[in-house]
Amino acid sequence: NGVVSIELGDAGKVGEEIESGIELISLEEADDVFRNNIAEYVKRSINVVSVEIGYVTVDYPEGAAFVPAYVYYTDGKSTGYTWQAKRAIAAVNALNGEFIYYDAPMAN
């Protein structure tokens, strides 16, 4: 009944913020990227239950960046795990349209 413990791992130093006022790609553009790329990773139909905009960590050669992204969630039926209500399957970087697949095991 409450918080038992909190652990912080690999605390990083926050770097410089990139310029402000950058426009994000639209949900329609992100949807096109998602639809054109997801079949390469998932060889069956999936049920997207929601798309939420949030921040994800992306690793680049220069270091990690916290970027806005459209995150796509699927239900347990698509993942093969009926106990899981929803889980993130992929994201689209809202700055540049980069497709990000979450490499987690899915039942065949």
CSV table of N, CA and C in Angstrom, one decimal:
chain,number,residue,atom,x,y,z
A,1,ASN,N,0.8,-1.2,0.0
A,1,ASN,CA,0.0,0.0,0.0
A,1,ASN,C,0.9,1.2,0.0
A,2,GLY,N,1.4,1.6,-1.1
A,2,GLY,CA,2.3,2.7,-1.3
A,2,GLY,C,3.6,2.4,-1.9
A,3,VAL,N,4.5,3.4,-2.0
A,3,VAL,CA,5.8,3.2,-2.6
A,3,VAL,C,6.7,2.5,-1.6
A,4,VAL,N,7.3,1.4,-2.0
A,4,VAL,CA,8.2,0.6,-1.1
A,4,VAL,C,9.6,1.1,-1.3
A,5,SER,N,10.0,1.2,-2.6
A,5,SER,CA,11.3,1.7,-2.9
A,5,SER,C,11.4,2.4,-4.3
A,6,ILE,N,12.4,3.2,-4.4
A,6,ILE,CA,12.6,3.8,-5.8
A,6,ILE,C,14.1,3.7,-6.0
A,7,GLU,N,14.4,3.2,-7.3
A,7,GLU,CA,15.8,3.1,-7.6
A,7,GLU,C,16.0,3.9,-8.9
A,8,LEU,N,17.1,4.6,-8.9
A,8,LEU,CA,17.5,5.3,-10.1
A,8,LEU,C,18.8,4.7,-10.7
A,9,GLY,N,18.8,4.4,-12.0
A,9,GLY,CA,19.9,3.8,-12.6
A,9,GLY,C,20.4,4.6,-13.7
A,10,ASP,N,21.7,4.6,-13.9
A,10,ASP,CA,22.3,5.3,-15.1
A,10,ASP,C,21.8,6.7,-15.2
A,11,ALA,N,21.9,7.5,-14.2
A,11,ALA,CA,21.5,8.9,-14.3
A,11,ALA,C,22.4,9.6,-15.3
A,12,GLY,N,21.8,10.3,-16.2
A,12,GLY,CA,22.6,11.0,-17.2
A,12,GLY,C,22.6,12.5,-17.0
A,13,LYS,N,23.5,13.1,-17.6
A,13,LYS,CA,23.6,14.5,-17.6
A,13,LYS,C,22.7,15.1,-18.7
A,14,VAL,N,21.9,16.0,-18.3
A,14,VAL,CA,21.0,16.7,-19.4
A,14,VAL,C,21.9,17.6,-20.1
A,15,GLY,N,21.8,17.5,-21.4
A,15,GLY,CA,22.6,18.3,-22.3
A,15,GLY,C,21.9,19.5,-22.7
A,16,GLU,N,22.4,20.1,-23.8
A,16,GLU,CA,21.8,21.3,-24.3
A,16,GLU,C,20.5,21.1,-25.0
A,17,GLU,N,19.5,22.0,-24.8
A,17,GLU,CA,18.3,21.9,-25.5
A,17,GLU,C,18.4,22.4,-26.9
A,18,ILE,N,17.9,21.6,-27.9
A,18,ILE,CA,18.0,22.1,-29.3
A,18,ILE,C,17.0,23.3,-29.4
A,19,GLU,N,17.1,24.0,-30.5
A,19,GLU,CA,16.3,25.2,-30.7
A,19,GLU,C,14.8,24.9,-30.5
A,20,SER,N,14.1,25.9,-30.0
A,20,SER,CA,12.7,25.8,-29.7
A,20,SER,C,11.9,26.3,-30.9
A,21,GLY,N,10.6,26.0,-30.9
A,21,GLY,CA,9.8,26.4,-32.0
A,21,GLY,C,9.8,25.5,-33.2
A,22,ILE,N,10.3,24.3,-33.0
A,22,ILE,CA,10.4,23.3,-34.1
A,22,ILE,C,9.0,22.7,-34.4
A,23,GLU,N,8.6,22.6,-35.6
A,23,GLU,CA,7.3,22.0,-35.9
A,23,GLU,C,7.4,20.5,-36.0
A,24,LEU,N,6.3,19.8,-35.4
A,24,LEU,CA,6.3,18.4,-35.5
A,24,LEU,C,5.6,17.9,-36.7
A,25,ILE,N,5.9,16.7,-37.2
A,25,ILE,CA,5.1,16.1,-38.3
A,25,ILE,C,3.7,15.9,-37.8
A,26,SER,N,2.8,15.8,-38.7
A,26,SER,CA,1.4,15.6,-38.3
A,26,SER,C,1.1,14.1,-38.0
A,27,LEU,N,0.0,13.8,-37.4
A,27,LEU,CA,-0.4,12.4,-37.1
A,27,LEU,C,-0.6,11.7,-38.4
A,28,GLU,N,-1.1,12.3,-39.4
A,28,GLU,CA,-1.3,11.6,-40.7
A,28,GLU,C,0.0,11.2,-41.3
A,29,GLU,N,1.0,12.1,-41.2
A,29,GLU,CA,2.4,11.8,-41.7
A,29,GLU,C,3.0,10.6,-40.9
A,30,ALA,N,2.8,10.7,-39.6
A,30,ALA,CA,3.3,9.6,-38.7
A,30,ALA,C,2.6,8.3,-39.1
A,31,ASP,N,1.3,8.3,-39.3
A,31,ASP,CA,0.6,7.1,-39.6
A,31,ASP,C,1.1,6.5,-40.9
A,32,ASP,N,1.4,7.3,-41.9
A,32,ASP,CA,2.0,6.8,-43.2
A,32,ASP,C,3.3,6.1,-42.9
A,33,VAL,N,4.1,6.7,-42.1
A,33,VAL,CA,5.4,6.1,-41.7
A,33,VAL,C,5.2,4.7,-41.0
A,34,PHE,N,4.3,4.7,-40.1
A,34,PHE,CA,4.0,3.5,-39.3
A,34,PHE,C,3.5,2.4,-40.3
A,35,ARG,N,2.5,2.7,-41.1
A,35,ARG,CA,1.9,1.7,-42.0
A,35,ARG,C,2.9,1.2,-43.0
A,36,ASN,N,3.8,2.0,-43.5
A,36,ASN,CA,4.8,1.6,-44.5
A,36,ASN,C,6.0,0.8,-43.9
A,37,ASN,N,6.1,0.8,-42.6
A,37,ASN,CA,7.3,0.2,-41.9
A,37,ASN,C,6.9,-1.0,-41.0
A,38,ILE,N,5.7,-1.0,-40.4
A,38,ILE,CA,5.4,-2.1,-39.4
A,38,ILE,C,5.5,-3.5,-40.0
A,39,ALA,N,5.0,-3.7,-41.2
A,39,ALA,CA,5.0,-5.0,-41.8
A,39,ALA,C,6.4,-5.6,-42.0
A,40,GLU,N,7.4,-4.8,-42.0
A,40,GLU,CA,8.8,-5.3,-42.1
A,40,GLU,C,9.2,-6.0,-40.8
A,41,TYR,N,8.6,-5.6,-39.7
A,41,TYR,CA,8.9,-6.2,-38.4
A,41,TYR,C,7.9,-7.2,-37.9
A,42,VAL,N,6.6,-7.0,-38.2
A,42,VAL,CA,5.6,-7.8,-37.7
A,42,VAL,C,4.9,-8.5,-38.9
A,43,LYS,N,4.9,-9.8,-39.0
A,43,LYS,CA,4.5,-10.5,-40.2
A,43,LYS,C,3.0,-10.9,-40.1
A,44,ARG,N,2.2,-10.2,-39.3
A,44,ARG,CA,0.8,-10.5,-39.3
A,44,ARG,C,0.1,-9.2,-38.9
A,45,SER,N,-1.3,-9.3,-39.0
A,45,SER,CA,-2.0,-8.1,-38.7
A,45,SER,C,-2.0,-7.8,-37.2
A,46,ILE,N,-2.0,-6.5,-36.8
A,46,ILE,CA,-2.0,-6.1,-35.4
A,46,ILE,C,-3.2,-5.1,-35.3
A,47,ASN,N,-3.6,-5.0,-34.0
A,47,ASN,CA,-4.7,-4.1,-33.7
A,47,ASN,C,-4.1,-3.0,-32.9
A,48,VAL,N,-4.0,-1.8,-33.5
A,48,VAL,CA,-3.6,-0.6,-32.8
A,48,VAL,C,-4.7,-0.1,-32.0
A,49,VAL,N,-4.6,0.0,-30.7
A,49,VAL,CA,-5.6,0.5,-29.8
A,49,VAL,C,-5.5,1.9,-29.5
A,50,SER,N,-4.3,2.5,-29.6
A,50,SER,CA,-4.2,3.9,-29.4
A,50,SER,C,-2.9,4.4,-29.9
A,51,VAL,N,-2.8,5.7,-30.2
A,51,VAL,CA,-1.6,6.4,-30.6
A,51,VAL,C,-1.5,7.6,-29.6
A,52,GLU,N,-0.4,7.8,-28.9
A,52,GLU,CA,-0.2,8.8,-28.0
A,52,GLU,C,1.1,9.6,-28.3
A,53,ILE,N,1.0,10.9,-28.1
A,53,ILE,CA,2.3,11.6,-28.3
A,53,ILE,C,3.0,11.7,-27.0
A,54,GLY,N,4.2,11.5,-27.0
A,54,GLY,CA,5.0,11.5,-25.8
A,54,GLY,C,6.5,11.7,-26.1
A,55,TYR,N,7.3,11.4,-25.2
A,55,TYR,CA,8.8,11.5,-25.4
A,55,TYR,C,9.4,10.1,-25.3
A,56,VAL,N,10.3,9.8,-26.2
A,56,VAL,CA,11.1,8.6,-26.2
A,56,VAL,C,12.6,8.9,-26.3
A,57,THR,N,13.4,8.0,-25.8
A,57,THR,CA,14.8,8.1,-25.8
A,57,THR,C,15.3,7.5,-27.1
A,58,VAL,N,16.1,8.2,-27.9
A,58,VAL,CA,16.7,7.7,-29.1
A,58,VAL,C,18.2,7.8,-29.0
A,59,ASP,N,18.9,6.7,-29.3
A,59,ASP,CA,20.3,6.7,-29.3
A,59,ASP,C,20.9,7.1,-30.6
A,60,TYR,N,21.8,8.0,-30.6
A,60,TYR,CA,22.5,8.5,-31.8
A,60,TYR,C,24.0,8.4,-31.5
A,61,PRO,N,24.8,8.3,-32.5
A,61,PRO,CA,26.3,8.3,-32.3
A,61,PRO,C,26.8,9.4,-31.4
A,62,GLU,N,26.2,10.5,-31.4
A,62,GLU,CA,26.6,11.6,-30.6
A,62,GLU,C,26.1,11.5,-29.1
A,63,GLY,N,25.2,10.6,-28.9
A,63,GLY,CA,24.6,10.4,-27.6
A,63,GLY,C,23.1,10.3,-27.7
A,64,ALA,N,22.5,10.0,-26.5
A,64,ALA,CA,21.0,9.8,-26.5
A,64,ALA,C,20.3,11.2,-26.5
A,65,ALA,N,19.1,11.1,-27.1
A,65,ALA,CA,18.3,12.3,-27.1
A,65,ALA,C,16.8,11.9,-26.7
A,66,PHE,N,16.2,12.8,-26.0
A,66,PHE,CA,14.8,12.7,-25.6
A,66,PHE,C,14.0,13.4,-26.6
A,67,VAL,N,13.2,12.7,-27.5
A,67,VAL,CA,12.5,13.4,-28.6
A,67,VAL,C,11.0,13.1,-28.5
A,68,PRO,N,10.2,14.1,-29.0
A,68,PRO,CA,8.8,13.8,-29.1
A,68,PRO,C,8.5,12.8,-30.1
A,69,ALA,N,7.5,11.9,-29.9
A,69,ALA,CA,7.2,10.8,-30.8
A,69,ALA,C,5.7,10.4,-30.7
A,70,TYR,N,5.2,9.9,-31.8
A,70,TYR,CA,3.9,9.3,-31.8
A,70,TYR,C,4.1,7.8,-31.4
A,71,VAL,N,3.6,7.4,-30.3
A,71,VAL,CA,3.8,6.0,-29.8
A,71,VAL,C,2.5,5.2,-30.1
A,72,TYR,N,2.7,4.1,-30.8
A,72,TYR,CA,1.6,3.2,-31.2
A,72,TYR,C,1.5,2.0,-30.2
A,73,TYR,N,0.3,1.8,-29.7
A,73,TYR,CA,0.0,0.8,-28.7
A,73,TYR,C,-0.9,-0.3,-29.4
A,74,THR,N,-0.6,-1.5,-29.0
A,74,THR,CA,-1.4,-2.7,-29.5
A,74,THR,C,-2.0,-3.4,-28.3
A,75,ASP,N,-3.0,-4.2,-28.5
A,75,ASP,CA,-3.6,-4.9,-27.4
A,75,ASP,C,-2.9,-6.3,-27.2
A,76,GLY,N,-3.3,-7.0,-26.2
A,76,GLY,CA,-2.8,-8.3,-25.8
A,76,GLY,C,-3.0,-9.3,-26.9
A,77,LYS,N,-4.1,-9.2,-27.6
A,77,LYS,CA,-4.4,-10.2,-28.6
A,77,LYS,C,-3.4,-10.1,-29.8
A,78,SER,N,-3.0,-8.9,-30.1
A,78,SER,CA,-2.0,-8.8,-31.2
A,78,SER,C,-0.6,-9.3,-30.7
A,79,THR,N,-0.3,-9.2,-29.5
A,79,THR,CA,1.0,-9.6,-29.0
A,79,THR,C,1.0,-11.0,-28.6
A,80,GLY,N,-0.1,-11.7,-28.5
A,80,GLY,CA,-0.2,-13.1,-28.1
A,80,GLY,C,-0.2,-13.2,-26.6
A,81,TYR,N,-0.2,-12.1,-25.9
A,81,TYR,CA,-0.2,-12.2,-24.4
A,81,TYR,C,-1.6,-11.6,-23.9
A,82,THR,N,-2.5,-12.4,-23.7
A,82,THR,CA,-3.9,-11.9,-23.4
A,82,THR,C,-3.9,-11.2,-22.0
A,83,TRP,N,-2.9,-11.4,-21.2
A,83,TRP,CA,-2.9,-10.8,-19.9
A,83,TRP,C,-2.4,-9.3,-19.9
A,84,GLN,N,-1.9,-8.9,-21.1
A,84,GLN,CA,-1.4,-7.6,-21.2
A,84,GLN,C,-2.4,-6.7,-21.9
A,85,ALA,N,-2.9,-5.7,-21.2
A,85,ALA,CA,-4.0,-4.9,-21.8
A,85,ALA,C,-3.5,-4.1,-23.0
A,86,LYS,N,-2.4,-3.4,-23.0
A,86,LYS,CA,-1.8,-2.7,-24.1
A,86,LYS,C,-0.3,-2.6,-23.9
A,87,ARG,N,0.4,-2.5,-25.0
A,87,ARG,CA,1.8,-2.3,-24.9
A,87,ARG,C,2.3,-1.5,-26.1
A,88,ALA,N,3.3,-0.7,-26.0
A,88,ALA,CA,3.9,0.1,-27.1
A,88,ALA,C,4.6,-0.9,-28.0
A,89,ILE,N,4.3,-0.8,-29.3
A,89,ILE,CA,4.9,-1.7,-30.3
A,89,ILE,C,5.9,-0.9,-31.2
A,90,ALA,N,5.6,0.4,-31.4
A,90,ALA,CA,6.5,1.2,-32.2
A,90,ALA,C,6.2,2.7,-32.0
A,91,ALA,N,7.1,3.5,-32.5
A,91,ALA,CA,6.9,4.9,-32.4
A,91,ALA,C,7.5,5.6,-33.7
A,92,VAL,N,7.0,6.8,-33.9
A,92,VAL,CA,7.5,7.6,-35.1
A,92,VAL,C,8.0,8.9,-34.5
A,93,ASN,N,9.3,9.2,-34.7
A,93,ASN,CA,9.9,10.4,-34.2
A,93,ASN,C,9.1,11.6,-34.8
A,94,ALA,N,8.6,12.4,-34.0
A,94,ALA,CA,7.7,13.5,-34.5
A,94,ALA,C,8.5,14.7,-35.0
A,95,LEU,N,9.9,14.6,-34.9
A,95,LEU,CA,10.7,15.7,-35.5
A,95,LEU,C,11.1,15.4,-36.9
A,96,ASN,N,11.5,14.1,-37.2
A,96,ASN,CA,12.0,13.8,-38.5
A,96,ASN,C,11.3,12.6,-39.2
A,97,GLY,N,10.3,12.0,-38.5
A,97,GLY,CA,9.6,10.8,-39.2
A,97,GLY,C,10.3,9.5,-39.1
A,98,GLU,N,11.4,9.4,-38.3
A,98,GLU,CA,12.1,8.2,-38.2
A,98,GLU,C,11.2,7.1,-37.5
A,99,PHE,N,11.2,5.9,-38.1
A,99,PHE,CA,10.4,4.8,-37.5
A,99,PHE,C,11.2,4.1,-36.4
A,100,ILE,N,10.6,3.8,-35.3
A,100,ILE,CA,11.3,3.2,-34.1
A,100,ILE,C,10.5,2.0,-33.7
A,101,TYR,N,11.0,0.8,-33.9
A,101,TYR,CA,10.4,-0.4,-33.6
A,101,TYR,C,10.9,-0.9,-32.2
A,102,TYR,N,9.9,-1.2,-31.3
A,102,TYR,CA,10.4,-1.8,-30.0
A,102,TYR,C,10.6,-3.3,-30.2
A,103,ASP,N,11.8,-3.7,-30.1
A,103,ASP,CA,12.2,-5.1,-30.4
A,103,ASP,C,11.9,-5.9,-29.1
A,104,ALA,N,10.6,-6.2,-28.9
A,104,ALA,CA,10.2,-7.1,-27.9
A,104,ALA,C,9.6,-8.3,-28.4
A,105,PRO,N,9.7,-9.5,-27.8
A,105,PRO,CA,9.2,-10.7,-28.3
A,105,PRO,C,7.7,-10.7,-28.5
A,106,MET,N,7.2,-11.2,-29.6
A,106,MET,CA,5.8,-11.3,-29.8
A,106,MET,C,5.5,-12.8,-30.2
A,107,ALA,N,4.4,-13.3,-29.7
A,107,ALA,CA,4.0,-14.6,-30.1
A,107,ALA,C,3.7,-14.7,-31.6
A,108,ASN,N,4.0,-15.9,-32.2
A,108,ASN,CA,3.7,-16.1,-33.6
A,108,ASN,C,2.4,-16.6,-33.8
